[in-house]
Amino acid sequence: MGGVPTDERRLRLNLLVRLPGAPAFAEDAWAGRVLRIGTGGRAVLARWTRLTERCRALNVAQDDLPYTSLGLKTLAERNLNLGVYLEVLEAGQVRVGDPVAFAG
């Protein structure tokens, strides 16, 4: 988020996909795409449905994370969107380190 110190624990996410070398907010371009998460018969298929609008929980103190107003201030330039919602099309099992790729 453009030099703002971030910690993914603030996002209360279910799945974190790291994209080394990709531009910030690369997931915004995935609208309608289907992702395969995992491999083989246990893979999950999920469709990008919409951007996730963040709320003030991004700023509040949590465990060892102090209060900060920088997260929402930065996202205000993006209509508070960070991350995406996925619709599960085929259930499966996801494990830490599983590959994520576009299906089809």
Coordinates of C-alpha atoms in Angstrom, one line a residue:
M1 CA 0.0 0.0 0.0
G2 CA 2.5 2.5 -1.2
G3 CA 4.9 2.7 1.8
V4 CA 2.3 2.3 4.5
P5 CA 3.3 -0.3 7.0
T6 CA 0.9 -3.2 6.7
D7 CA 0.2 -6.5 8.4
E8 CA -2.2 -9.0 6.9
R9 CA -3.6 -9.8 10.3
R10 CA -5.5 -6.5 10.1
L11 CA -7.4 -7.8 7.0
R12 CA -9.2 -10.8 8.7
L13 CA -8.7 -12.7 5.4
N14 CA -9.3 -16.4 4.7
L15 CA -6.7 -16.7 1.9
L16 CA -3.5 -14.8 1.2
V17 CA -2.0 -15.0 -2.2
R18 CA 1.5 -13.6 -2.5
L19 CA 2.4 -12.3 -6.0
P20 CA 6.1 -11.5 -6.0
G21 CA 7.0 -9.0 -8.7
A22 CA 3.3 -8.2 -9.5
P23 CA 2.1 -4.6 -9.4
A24 CA 0.1 -3.5 -6.4
F25 CA -3.6 -4.4 -6.5
A26 CA -3.0 -6.9 -9.4
E27 CA -6.0 -8.8 -8.2
D28 CA -8.3 -6.0 -9.4
A29 CA -7.8 -7.2 -13.0
W30 CA -9.1 -10.7 -12.2
A31 CA -12.9 -9.8 -12.4
G32 CA -14.9 -12.8 -13.3
R33 CA -11.8 -15.1 -13.5
V34 CA -11.8 -18.6 -12.0
L35 CA -8.9 -19.6 -9.8
R36 CA -7.6 -23.1 -9.1
I37 CA -6.3 -23.3 -5.6
G38 CA -4.3 -26.4 -4.9
T39 CA -3.5 -29.4 -7.1
G40 CA -5.1 -32.6 -8.3
G41 CA -8.5 -33.8 -7.1
R42 CA -8.3 -31.8 -3.9
A43 CA -8.1 -28.4 -5.6
V44 CA -10.6 -25.7 -5.0
L45 CA -12.2 -23.8 -7.9
A46 CA -13.4 -20.3 -7.0
R47 CA -14.6 -17.3 -9.1
W48 CA -13.6 -13.7 -8.4
T49 CA -17.0 -12.0 -7.6
R50 CA -16.2 -8.5 -6.3
L51 CA -13.7 -6.2 -4.6
T52 CA -13.6 -6.2 -0.8
E53 CA -14.4 -2.8 0.8
R54 CA -12.5 -2.3 4.0
C55 CA -13.9 -0.9 7.2
R56 CA -12.4 0.8 10.2
A57 CA -11.3 -2.5 11.6
L58 CA -8.2 -2.0 9.4
N59 CA -7.2 0.7 11.8
V60 CA -8.0 -0.6 15.3
A61 CA -5.5 -2.0 17.7
Q62 CA -5.3 -5.8 17.6
D63 CA -3.2 -8.1 19.8
D64 CA 0.3 -6.5 19.3
L65 CA -0.7 -4.2 16.4
P66 CA -1.2 -0.6 17.5
Y67 CA -4.0 1.7 16.3
T68 CA -3.2 3.4 13.0
S69 CA -5.2 5.7 10.7
L70 CA -2.9 5.2 7.7
G71 CA -4.6 2.1 6.3
L72 CA -8.0 3.6 5.6
K73 CA -6.5 7.0 4.6
T74 CA -4.4 5.2 2.0
L75 CA -7.3 3.1 0.8
A76 CA -9.7 6.1 0.6
E77 CA -8.0 6.9 -2.7
R78 CA -9.2 3.4 -4.0
N79 CA -12.8 3.6 -2.6
L80 CA -11.5 1.5 0.4
N81 CA -11.1 -1.6 -1.8
L82 CA -8.4 -4.1 -0.9
G83 CA -8.7 -7.8 -1.7
V84 CA -11.5 -9.7 -3.4
Y85 CA -14.4 -12.0 -2.6
L86 CA -14.4 -15.4 -4.1
E87 CA -17.4 -17.7 -4.8
V88 CA -16.5 -21.4 -4.3
L89 CA -17.5 -23.4 -7.4
E90 CA -15.9 -26.7 -6.4
A91 CA -15.0 -27.4 -2.8
G92 CA -11.7 -29.0 -1.9
Q93 CA -8.8 -28.7 0.5
V94 CA -6.4 -25.8 0.7
R95 CA -3.0 -26.0 2.3
V96 CA -0.4 -23.4 3.1
G97 CA 1.9 -23.2 0.1
D98 CA -0.6 -24.5 -2.4
P99 CA -0.2 -23.0 -5.9
V100 CA -2.9 -20.6 -7.2
A101 CA -3.5 -20.3 -10.9
F102 CA -6.2 -19.2 -13.3
A103 CA -8.4 -22.2 -14.4
G104 CA -9.2 -22.6 -18.0

